[in-house]
Amino acid sequence: MVKFSNLSHSLAGKLIIAIGSLMVLGSLAFGTLFIHFEQRQLVENLVNYASSLADLVNRSIQYGMLSGRRDLMRQDLQMISEGKRVRFIRIYGPDGKLRFSSEAPGVAKAPGASKTQGAPYEPPAIRVKDINALATTHSIVGAGAQKTLLYITPIKNGPRCHAAACHFHGKGNNVLGVLEEGFYTKDVDRVVSDNKIGTALIGGLFILVISASLFIILYRLVSKPVALLEDGMKRVADCELDEPIDINTRDEMGLLARTFNSMMQDLKLYRESRDHWAHNLEEEIKRKTGEMMRTQESLINTEKLASLGRMSAGIAHELNSPLTGIITFAHLLRNRVPDSDAEAREDLQVVIDQAERCAKIIKGLLGFSRGAGFEMTQIGLNTLLESTISMISHQSRFYNIKFDLRLSPGLPPVFADPNQIQQVFLNMLMNASDAMDQKGFITITTRLLPAEDGRRMIETEFTDTGPGIAEADLLKIFEPFFTTKPVGQGTGLGLSVSYGIIKKYGGDILAKSVPGQGAIFLIRLPAREKGDEDADEKHSGD
Amino acid sequence: MQTKSILAIDDEEIVRMCCSRILRTAGYDVDTSSGGPGALEMTEEKKYDVVLTDLKMPGMDGIALMVELKKRLPDARVIVVTGYSTIETATRAMTMGAYNYLEKPFSPESLLAVVRDALGEKV
């Protein structure tokens, strides 16, 4: 809203002050001129009146003179002088001396004379150099109550006069006397004064009304929209972009507001898109970082397994020969011990058993160094699982375990070495059996996962009814040599070898568990698609 | 019956010792050699019925030795002994002419079993 203290600085205020000042100046000039012309008009009217009165006086004198009835003439003049506007009538002779005055001696006052002057007034004689050259004049003399319009006109000689029988005036006398009339000007003054007040009042009112109307119009057309625009700009500066400026006029202000609103809308869209983009970028960075970390982790694991493979192959080779020696000579020694010394034979049997256990660990380690010379082929995972189950079900450790196979029919094949995949499956089943103390249920489920990045994966799920895996252990179970089995029972290599095999085929292996509710292992392998076969054939063709 | 002759080749003495002790105890005539060139020299003087050879040895490896031996002793049966307990290595050796394979570490029973099999004796 416009504050009145700021009015003089505002556009509307400045306009009002400028237009108001111009109107005041104009009104003053107009009023002055109007009063001036009106006054002149009024004085002229009075002069005209004086002229007609002089004419009447002239006729009355002429008649009185010609008829020789001076008393009648004086009576007429006295009567005329009693007119409302007439102050006095004086007549002077050709010598300039006063011959007649409508004023009673001692009552009449000289124009401008003070009231306190008690002496009888005798109007002065008119000093005339050449009475024949006298012209009719008028002037205003005196001030206030004494203000008088003086009208002086010669009384001319006419043919009726110089031809009269009295022969008082000869033909050579052009002017017989001077007539002086005095008129009150208070009527003129009053009208002028009234008009001055009226003009001032009307002018003032006019200026006031115009200024007020101008203020209202400017307030509505300029100040209010400007204030709204200013508010809008402040909101934009404060980043509040939701409320548009509410100006719906069709003038420039409305156009400005609409342009501004559209700019605000654009700004809002830009800001939203920027926020959206920034948010997405953050998500994308998080996702990519996670992906990168997983890839890196997987690379580290693969590299770990590869170096472990190289190392274990070397160790295995070096250890196999000494182990052969230990086993052989323990056997030879045991064979030499007489049957009666059962204790010695048992002791040697311990040596043989432990050496054979070492051999088993080495065999496990060699799982890492495998790789060359494998036969890659199309495998039906369902068939492979069924044959694996039938193979192990005769082993004593699986006697008390019930299998529940939930195999999804019509799965696409995977392309891998069947021995290796079977090794992974065996590992899962052995771990489950060990975890359940060789009794319980193992559920095996296969399913085709929806395509991701154009690749379909087949998931094989192993669920047991064992005690499950502690959360802290879940992170470590795929690390080599990590085992929760009692000393001597586990090498800690089974899962890491499985991990290496599945990763090699572009798959994934995951473990989930709620402690107390069994463990779930998910093995995902890429499905072999139609196009892959063609690609392989091409390769074999090379 | 003539005593069967067996040649055991391994770069490691302990393996050679094991072979000779087990097979001699079982009544066979056993010679040992620590490497390919020595073994080939020995075949110049003596015929062997069975040759046991390690696959990985410095100098000449088991496969190359086996190929040479097959030229000199076409009737001898070669058993490869491998430290790499992988079916693949053994199968490769067998396609090259080996009669059988034996995984290290072996027990006396398994050594005797493959040797007797190679000699055509009843296991």
XYZ file of C-alpha atoms in Angstrom:
665
model
C 0.000 0.000 0.000
C 1.086 3.563 -0.664
C 2.019 5.440 2.457
C 1.114 9.122 2.514
C 4.493 10.090 3.891
C 5.960 8.640 0.705
C 3.383 10.337 -1.496
C 5.653 13.216 -2.493
C 8.262 10.665 -3.665
C 5.812 8.473 -5.522
C 4.965 8.806 -9.165
C 1.309 9.636 -8.363
C 2.364 12.226 -5.779
C 4.709 13.952 -8.186
C 2.081 13.983 -10.909
C -0.546 15.391 -8.540
C 1.810 18.105 -7.293
C 2.815 19.060 -10.854
C -0.719 19.066 -12.243
C -2.075 20.816 -9.101
C 0.532 23.566 -9.374
C -0.263 24.104 -13.053
C -3.968 24.248 -12.265
C -3.399 26.798 -9.473
C -1.319 29.000 -11.785
C -3.875 28.686 -14.596
C -6.776 29.441 -12.300
C -4.979 32.495 -10.890
C -4.272 33.871 -14.370
C -7.793 33.131 -15.551
C -9.365 34.673 -12.407
C -7.244 37.804 -12.607
C -8.083 38.371 -16.268
C -11.759 37.610 -15.685
C -11.984 40.085 -12.768
C -10.049 42.699 -14.705
C -12.309 42.545 -17.760
C -15.428 42.434 -15.683
C -14.357 45.504 -13.719
C -13.626 47.322 -16.963
C -17.049 46.298 -18.272
C -18.791 47.567 -15.140
C -16.928 50.889 -15.222
C -17.830 51.261 -18.887
C -21.483 50.635 -18.051
C -21.302 53.327 -15.401
C -19.654 55.691 -17.866
C -22.401 54.984 -20.408
C -24.942 55.692 -17.700
C -23.097 58.942 -16.915
C -23.151 59.874 -20.597
C -26.904 59.356 -20.917
C -27.460 61.255 -17.688
C -25.287 64.112 -19.057
C -27.441 64.137 -22.147
C -30.561 64.413 -19.982
C -28.954 67.210 -17.948
C -27.982 69.022 -21.155
C -31.545 68.912 -22.452
C -32.937 70.021 -19.116
C -30.537 72.986 -19.036
C -31.299 73.904 -22.599
C -35.022 73.772 -21.957
C -34.717 75.753 -18.757
C -32.491 78.328 -20.370
C -34.552 78.704 -23.496
C -37.791 78.828 -21.609
C -36.205 81.173 -19.075
C -37.411 78.968 -16.219
C -34.266 78.526 -14.257
C -36.152 77.338 -11.184
C -37.632 74.478 -13.175
C -34.155 73.690 -14.439
C -32.769 73.581 -10.893
C -35.672 71.399 -9.830
C -35.033 68.977 -12.669
C -31.331 68.827 -11.902
C -32.004 68.247 -8.202
C -34.410 65.434 -9.128
C -31.904 63.828 -11.468
C -29.184 64.067 -8.848
C -31.332 62.077 -6.421
C -30.811 59.013 -8.605
C -29.570 56.043 -6.625
C -26.112 55.899 -8.123
C -25.591 59.663 -8.458
C -23.385 61.284 -5.895
C -23.606 64.796 -7.242
C -24.133 66.945 -10.324
C -22.211 70.181 -10.744
C -22.331 72.748 -13.453
C -19.600 75.259 -14.098
C -19.714 78.354 -16.193
C -17.336 79.034 -19.095
C -15.159 80.920 -16.664
C -14.765 77.753 -14.583
C -16.836 78.960 -11.666
C -19.412 76.699 -10.099
C -22.912 77.686 -11.079
C -24.869 74.802 -9.774
C -24.262 71.880 -7.401
C -26.762 69.208 -6.340
C -25.070 69.151 -2.955
C -26.304 71.415 -0.232
C -23.581 73.824 0.849
C -21.735 72.510 3.866
C -23.113 69.012 3.343
C -21.208 68.131 0.228
C -17.736 66.874 0.693
C -14.874 67.007 -1.666
C -14.059 63.595 -2.982
C -11.420 62.038 -0.720
C -11.988 64.607 2.081
C -12.090 63.413 5.638
C -15.455 63.206 7.412
C -14.092 65.071 10.374
C -13.503 68.161 8.269
C -16.325 70.359 9.468
C -15.861 73.320 7.146
C -18.533 73.796 4.442
C -17.445 72.371 1.153
C -17.127 74.516 -1.828
C -16.148 72.554 -4.893
C -13.223 74.202 -6.649
C -13.555 75.999 -9.894
C -12.455 73.990 -12.924
C -9.346 75.468 -14.340
C -9.642 75.507 -18.047
C -7.083 77.042 -20.414
C -9.241 76.866 -23.467
C -12.730 75.803 -22.703
C -13.493 75.241 -26.363
C -10.904 72.432 -26.495
C -12.410 70.578 -23.505
C -13.219 66.947 -24.188
C -15.334 64.490 -22.281
C -13.261 62.597 -19.675
C -13.888 60.213 -16.803
C -11.735 59.092 -13.909
C -12.013 57.363 -10.571
C -10.849 59.310 -7.569
C -10.759 58.746 -3.850
C -10.805 55.495 -1.921
C -13.145 53.531 0.333
C -16.512 55.230 0.907
C -15.365 58.360 -0.952
C -14.415 56.454 -4.090
C -16.101 58.296 -6.952
C -16.328 58.078 -10.710
C -15.955 61.598 -12.052
C -17.527 62.297 -15.448
C -16.693 65.678 -16.952
C -18.250 66.810 -20.212
C -18.589 70.221 -21.923
C -22.028 71.813 -22.380
C -21.925 72.656 -26.035
C -23.471 75.632 -27.835
C -26.139 74.556 -30.313
C -28.037 76.371 -33.112
C -31.170 76.542 -30.938
C -29.156 78.306 -28.307
C -27.225 80.932 -30.233
C -30.282 81.575 -32.337
C -32.430 82.134 -29.280
C -34.094 85.423 -28.755
C -32.181 86.129 -25.574
C -28.893 86.272 -27.505
C -27.119 85.474 -24.287
C -24.644 83.233 -25.990
C -23.118 84.252 -29.229
C -22.436 81.901 -32.131
C -18.668 82.036 -31.474
C -18.942 80.305 -28.105
C -18.644 76.580 -28.742
C -18.799 75.551 -25.122
C -21.253 77.126 -22.797
C -20.119 75.397 -19.602
C -18.896 72.207 -17.977
C -20.989 69.461 -16.499
C -19.359 67.391 -13.759
C -21.079 64.258 -12.528
C -19.985 62.105 -9.578
C -21.126 58.492 -9.191
C -20.845 55.990 -6.403
C -18.612 53.003 -7.391
C -19.605 50.740 -4.474
C -21.925 48.660 -6.666
C -19.063 48.022 -9.064
C -16.690 47.300 -6.194
C -19.172 44.965 -4.504
C -19.776 42.955 -7.682
C -16.019 42.757 -8.347
C -15.335 41.711 -4.758
C -18.136 39.107 -4.846
C -16.826 37.759 -8.126
C -13.307 37.588 -6.723
C -14.496 35.436 -3.808
C -16.674 33.319 -6.084
C -13.908 32.744 -8.601
C -11.442 31.833 -5.824
C -13.956 29.435 -4.256
C -14.879 27.763 -7.528
C -11.208 27.624 -8.608
C -10.152 26.101 -5.273
C -12.966 23.565 -5.330
C -12.169 22.715 -8.929
C -8.496 22.135 -8.086
C -9.452 20.069 -5.061
C -11.900 17.884 -6.977
C -9.512 17.434 -9.891
C -6.597 16.599 -7.571
C -8.685 14.104 -5.593
C -9.972 12.456 -8.772
C -6.463 12.417 -10.163
C -5.193 10.848 -6.955
C -7.827 8.116 -7.060
C -7.211 7.420 -10.739
C -3.436 7.386 -10.338
C -3.704 5.260 -7.209
C -5.765 2.707 -9.047
C -3.859 2.794 -12.306
C -0.302 3.300 -11.121
C 0.405 3.169 -7.383
C -1.555 0.025 -6.572
C -0.209 -2.042 -9.500
C 3.308 -0.755 -8.835
C 2.989 -1.789 -5.177
C 1.738 -5.222 -6.253
C 4.630 -5.536 -8.712
C 7.063 -4.486 -6.013
C 5.627 -7.116 -3.639
C 5.907 -9.718 -6.378
C 9.539 -8.829 -7.063
C 10.335 -8.986 -3.367
C 8.768 -12.467 -3.232
C 10.843 -13.574 -6.206
C 13.944 -12.171 -4.528
C 13.014 -14.276 -1.465
C 12.556 -17.314 -3.761
C 8.794 -17.508 -3.181
C 7.550 -18.397 -6.632
C 4.114 -19.835 -5.923
C 1.950 -16.685 -5.814
C 1.572 -14.762 -9.097
C 0.934 -10.993 -9.224
C -2.813 -10.301 -9.280
C -3.188 -7.565 -11.931
C -5.694 -8.371 -14.640
C -5.999 -5.052 -16.437
C -5.456 -4.711 -20.184
C -3.101 -1.754 -19.897
C 0.701 -1.649 -19.708
C 0.632 -2.575 -16.027
C -1.382 -5.696 -16.785
C 1.032 -6.551 -19.599
C 3.982 -6.011 -17.269
C 2.371 -8.210 -14.609
C 1.610 -10.959 -17.113
C 5.165 -10.859 -18.435
C 6.466 -10.928 -14.887
C 4.166 -13.838 -13.947
C 5.309 -15.811 -16.959
C 8.917 -15.110 -16.020
C 8.163 -16.256 -12.470
C 6.562 -19.430 -13.824
C 9.634 -20.110 -15.971
C 11.887 -19.486 -13.005
C 9.815 -21.886 -10.933
C 10.019 -24.555 -13.618
C 13.762 -24.047 -13.944
C 14.190 -24.256 -10.212
C 12.071 -27.388 -9.975
C 13.949 -29.000 -12.834
C 17.249 -27.992 -11.238
C 16.163 -29.425 -7.864
C 14.900 -32.547 -9.559
C 18.114 -32.867 -11.499
C 20.250 -32.285 -8.413
C 18.240 -34.855 -6.496
C 18.491 -37.379 -9.313
C 22.179 -36.723 -9.666
C 22.640 -37.466 -5.986
C 20.682 -40.708 -6.330
C 22.593 -41.614 -9.471
C 25.926 -40.918 -7.790
C 24.862 -43.032 -4.807
C 23.775 -45.846 -7.101
C 26.944 -45.659 -9.224
C 29.136 -45.467 -6.130
C 27.401 -48.536 -4.724
C 27.796 -50.320 -8.036
C 31.451 -49.356 -8.217
C 32.080 -50.511 -4.684
C 30.402 -53.831 -5.394
C 32.405 -54.257 -8.591
C 35.581 -53.356 -6.780
C 34.737 -55.747 -3.964
C 34.035 -58.469 -6.448
C 37.290 -57.713 -8.307
C 39.226 -57.809 -5.070
C 37.575 -61.108 -4.188
C 38.302 -62.548 -7.630
C 41.893 -61.355 -7.452
C 42.170 -62.763 -3.933
C 40.908 -66.105 -5.147
C 43.210 -66.076 -8.163
C 46.314 -65.422 -6.055
C 45.124 -67.976 -3.569
C 44.717 -70.426 -6.453
C 48.266 -69.833 -7.667
C 49.636 -70.122 -4.187
C 47.654 -73.219 -3.284
C 48.663 -75.009 -6.466
C 52.315 -74.450 -5.552
C 51.814 -75.534 -1.947
C 49.760 -78.547 -2.970
C 52.490 -79.754 -5.288
C 55.156 -79.294 -2.645
C 53.106 -80.979 0.105
C 51.864 -83.966 -1.845
C 55.249 -85.686 -1.977
C 56.064 -85.403 1.750
C 52.518 -86.530 2.526
C 53.056 -89.571 0.307
C 56.153 -90.307 2.410
C 54.313 -89.951 5.703
C 51.409 -92.126 4.599
C 53.644 -94.792 3.032
C 56.041 -95.114 5.946
C 53.285 -95.016 8.526
C 51.699 -97.911 6.661
C 54.999 -99.819 6.486
C 55.607 -99.218 10.171
C 52.086 -100.261 11.099
C 52.462 -103.449 9.112
C 55.623 -104.266 11.058
C 53.963 -103.747 14.438
C 52.784 -107.089 15.819
C 49.018 -107.515 16.094
C 49.394 -107.820 19.862
C 50.481 -104.173 20.121
C 47.109 -102.720 19.262
C 47.925 -99.357 20.793
C 50.927 -98.791 18.528
C 48.883 -99.799 15.483
C 46.133 -97.344 16.486
C 48.669 -94.575 16.990
C 50.059 -95.159 13.542
C 46.546 -95.239 12.148
C 46.100 -91.720 13.631
C 49.200 -90.585 11.736
C 47.782 -92.062 8.513
C 44.322 -90.517 9.063
C 45.713 -87.075 9.788
C 48.027 -87.227 6.761
C 45.032 -88.195 4.630
C 43.127 -85.236 6.110
C 45.958 -83.002 4.983
C 45.627 -84.529 1.533
C 41.930 -83.650 1.563
C 42.644 -80.019 2.488
C 45.109 -79.809 -0.374
C 42.511 -81.214 -2.744
C 40.148 -78.461 -1.593
C 42.824 -75.835 -2.232
C 43.339 -77.148 -5.735
C 39.759 -76.219 -6.487
C 41.027 -72.663 -6.940
C 43.607 -73.469 -9.558
C 41.177 -75.282 -11.790
C 40.200 -73.507 -14.936
C 41.815 -74.826 -18.050
C 40.491 -77.678 -20.072
C 36.900 -77.527 -18.926
C 34.106 -78.672 -21.041
C 31.603 -75.879 -21.420
C 28.188 -77.134 -22.343
C 24.498 -76.350 -22.054
C 23.211 -77.511 -18.727
C 19.648 -77.908 -17.587
C 19.880 -76.890 -13.965
C 16.778 -78.895 -12.989
C 18.267 -82.129 -14.383
C 21.627 -81.410 -12.782
C 19.956 -80.823 -9.401
C 17.947 -84.039 -9.661
C 21.021 -86.146 -10.535
C 23.001 -84.495 -7.730
C 20.251 -85.309 -5.200
C 20.003 -88.936 -6.362
C 23.817 -89.243 -6.118
C 24.054 -88.030 -2.530
C 20.873 -89.519 -1.139
C 22.759 -92.830 -0.690
C 25.359 -91.159 1.503
C 24.920 -91.681 5.203
C 25.094 -87.935 6.003
C 21.877 -87.369 4.013
C 19.901 -90.370 5.371
C 17.838 -88.213 7.725
C 17.361 -85.257 5.431
C 14.192 -84.735 3.425
C 14.446 -82.879 0.122
C 11.705 -80.697 -1.269
C 12.332 -79.904 -4.921
C 10.317 -77.017 -6.319
C 11.702 -76.825 -9.834
C 10.269 -74.340 -12.266
C 9.556 -76.137 -15.553
C 10.787 -74.928 -18.937
C 13.859 -73.043 -17.710
C 16.373 -71.967 -20.348
C 19.764 -73.725 -20.060
C 22.956 -72.198 -18.657
C 26.321 -72.478 -20.373
C 28.963 -73.853 -18.005
C 31.015 -76.870 -16.977
C 28.551 -79.301 -15.371
C 31.180 -80.745 -13.012
C 31.882 -77.320 -11.553
C 28.226 -76.417 -11.141
C 27.621 -79.796 -9.546
C 30.541 -79.134 -7.215
C 28.816 -75.899 -6.131
C 25.481 -77.684 -5.605
C 27.189 -80.452 -3.621
C 28.848 -77.826 -1.502
C 25.520 -76.156 -0.710
C 23.950 -79.500 0.220
C 26.906 -80.611 2.390
C 26.910 -77.264 4.223
C 23.163 -77.510 4.805
C 23.544 -81.083 6.093
C 26.363 -80.076 8.437
C 24.427 -77.025 9.670
C 21.345 -79.149 10.464
C 23.394 -81.848 12.203
C 22.439 -84.187 9.361
C 18.695 -84.075 9.984
C 16.028 -81.681 8.708
C 14.597 -80.320 5.461
C 16.302 -78.848 2.449
C 14.094 -76.988 -0.020
C 15.509 -76.390 -3.472
C 13.683 -73.922 -5.709
C 14.556 -72.847 -9.235
C 13.085 -69.833 -10.971
C 13.676 -67.509 -13.925
C 14.237 -63.923 -12.836
C 12.892 -61.015 -14.903
C 15.382 -59.601 -17.406
C 17.737 -56.928 -16.097
C 19.950 -54.986 -18.538
C 18.798 -57.412 -21.217
C 20.095 -60.488 -19.332
C 17.899 -63.106 -17.735
C 19.178 -64.982 -14.720
C 18.180 -68.361 -13.343
C 18.052 -68.477 -9.578
C 18.524 -71.646 -7.561
C 17.549 -71.300 -3.938
C 18.739 -73.644 -1.168
C 16.820 -73.275 2.097
C 17.626 -75.358 5.169
C 16.075 -75.702 8.606
C 19.334 -75.260 10.463
C 20.245 -72.629 13.045
C 21.006 -70.029 10.355
C 24.030 -67.754 10.034
C 24.882 -64.904 12.393
C 24.709 -61.500 10.729
C 28.390 -60.796 11.345
C 29.334 -64.121 9.706
C 27.195 -63.446 6.615
C 29.827 -60.986 5.392
C 32.693 -63.438 5.813
C 31.324 -66.797 4.699
C 32.663 -66.428 1.151
C 36.191 -65.633 2.350
C 38.695 -68.464 2.016
C 39.416 -70.431 5.215
C 36.408 -68.983 7.025
C 34.521 -71.792 8.737
C 32.116 -72.172 11.631
C 32.432 -75.936 11.639
C 34.340 -77.684 14.475
C 38.118 -78.004 13.999
C 38.877 -80.841 11.610
C 35.496 -80.858 9.917
C 35.628 -77.886 7.599
C 38.378 -76.470 5.450
C 36.678 -73.101 4.977
C 37.173 -73.436 1.258
C 33.866 -74.823 0.002
C 31.968 -71.547 -0.232
C 34.894 -69.521 -1.516
C 35.522 -72.095 -4.259
C 31.777 -72.002 -5.082
C 31.884 -68.215 -5.137
C 34.837 -68.286 -7.554
C 33.080 -70.744 -9.867
C 29.742 -68.876 -9.989
C 31.457 -65.495 -10.502
C 33.524 -66.971 -13.328
C 30.299 -67.744 -15.218
C 28.987 -64.199 -14.716
C 26.655 -65.245 -11.950
C 26.135 -64.266 -8.368
C 25.877 -66.073 -5.086
C 24.125 -64.562 -2.074
C 23.426 -65.707 1.463
C 20.501 -64.612 3.620
C 19.594 -65.723 7.063
C 17.482 -64.928 10.051
C 19.329 -66.586 12.933
C 17.211 -69.443 14.306
C 15.236 -69.791 11.092
C 17.704 -71.439 8.762
C 19.854 -70.122 5.958
C 19.028 -69.297 2.355
C 21.614 -69.461 -0.417
C 20.745 -67.942 -3.784
C 22.781 -68.944 -6.812
C 22.142 -66.915 -9.945
C 23.505 -67.923 -13.324
C 22.906 -66.163 -16.640
C 20.395 -67.933 -18.871
C 21.685 -68.966 -22.280
C 19.693 -67.117 -24.900
C 19.202 -67.962 -28.574
C 21.621 -65.263 -29.750
C 24.363 -66.637 -27.477
C 24.431 -69.945 -29.348
C 25.072 -68.185 -32.639
C 27.870 -66.207 -31.032
C 29.431 -69.422 -29.730
C 29.182 -71.118 -33.069
C 30.925 -68.168 -34.646
C 33.689 -68.461 -32.075
C 34.166 -72.167 -32.700
C 34.231 -71.374 -36.396
C 37.218 -69.104 -35.820
C 57.538 -116.773 -12.622
C 59.939 -114.078 -13.654
C 60.122 -111.099 -11.316
C 58.506 -108.048 -12.863
C 60.703 -104.983 -13.251
C 59.410 -101.562 -12.373
C 61.068 -98.168 -12.946
C 59.953 -95.278 -10.712
C 60.911 -91.741 -11.803
C 60.427 -88.758 -9.530
C 62.551 -85.713 -8.761
C 61.736 -86.118 -5.080
C 63.644 -88.717 -3.170
C 60.826 -89.401 -0.691
C 58.501 -90.461 -3.489
C 61.215 -92.684 -4.993
C 61.773 -94.193 -1.530
C 58.055 -94.844 -1.041
C 57.697 -96.515 -4.412
C 60.734 -98.777 -3.971
C 59.826 -99.727 -0.403
C 56.194 -100.557 -1.180
C 56.892 -102.413 -4.426
C 59.962 -104.291 -3.150
C 57.965 -105.397 -0.111
C 55.388 -106.667 -2.569
C 58.152 -108.643 -4.359
C 58.884 -106.542 -7.430
C 62.248 -105.556 -8.883
C 62.368 -101.811 -8.544
C 64.808 -99.255 -9.982
C 64.470 -95.525 -9.430
C 65.647 -92.455 -11.247
C 65.484 -88.759 -10.334
C 64.879 -87.467 -13.869
C 64.087 -88.150 -17.516
C 67.631 -88.403 -19.044
C 68.803 -90.851 -16.333
C 65.713 -92.987 -16.798
C 66.202 -93.163 -20.575
C 69.836 -94.311 -20.019
C 68.611 -97.077 -17.733
C 66.167 -98.330 -20.354
C 69.178 -98.891 -22.657
C 70.394 -101.681 -20.371
C 67.182 -103.109 -18.953
C 63.626 -103.803 -19.995
C 60.861 -102.663 -17.611
C 57.297 -103.898 -17.420
C 55.870 -100.832 -15.721
C 57.161 -97.288 -15.536
C 55.848 -94.908 -12.874
C 56.605 -91.284 -13.709
C 55.921 -87.967 -12.076
C 54.338 -85.432 -14.411
C 56.081 -82.280 -13.271
C 59.846 -82.530 -13.097
C 62.705 -80.121 -13.790
C 64.310 -80.570 -17.211
C 62.196 -83.103 -19.036
C 58.556 -83.307 -17.935
C 56.567 -86.508 -17.493
C 54.631 -86.294 -20.758
C 57.772 -85.844 -22.908
C 59.510 -88.631 -21.029
C 56.528 -90.894 -21.541
C 56.602 -90.291 -25.293
C 60.351 -91.207 -25.407
C 59.816 -94.264 -23.227
C 57.020 -95.537 -25.451
C 59.503 -95.469 -28.373
C 62.112 -97.500 -26.501
C 59.832 -99.745 -24.507
C 56.695 -100.190 -26.581
C 55.475 -103.008 -24.345
C 55.953 -101.193 -21.037
C 52.905 -99.669 -19.384
C 53.294 -96.142 -18.102
C 51.488 -94.887 -15.014
C 51.591 -91.136 -14.438
C 51.739 -89.898 -10.898
C 50.348 -86.427 -10.509
C 50.422 -83.898 -7.737
C 47.591 -82.035 -9.383
C 44.628 -84.110 -8.460
C 42.701 -83.105 -11.488
C 41.022 -85.523 -13.780
C 41.918 -83.271 -16.733
C 45.710 -83.571 -16.423
C 45.431 -87.301 -15.993
C 43.067 -87.708 -18.919
C 45.464 -85.685 -21.068
C 48.318 -87.986 -20.110
C 46.191 -91.016 -20.872
C 45.288 -89.765 -24.334
C 49.038 -89.411 -24.927
C 49.555 -93.103 -24.155
C 49.619 -93.494 -20.372
C 48.013 -96.657 -19.090
C 46.660 -95.182 -15.885
C 47.217 -92.414 -13.393
C 47.795 -92.149 -9.684
C 47.087 -89.159 -7.500
C 49.609 -87.915 -4.992
C 49.575 -88.426 -2.083
C 48.922 -92.110 -2.525
C 48.560 -94.878 -0.040
C 50.476 -98.192 -0.407
C 47.215 -99.946 -1.280
C 46.378 -97.591 -4.156
C 49.937 -97.809 -5.562
C 49.893 -101.577 -5.478
C 46.416 -101.635 -6.983
C 47.353 -99.581 -10.098
C 50.686 -101.421 -10.551
C 49.051 -104.857 -10.315
C 46.372 -103.707 -12.718
C 49.027 -102.517 -15.154
C 50.849 -105.840 -14.901
C 47.653 -107.663 -15.618
C 47.689 -109.313 -12.258
C 44.660 -109.929 -10.161
C 44.080 -106.971 -7.915
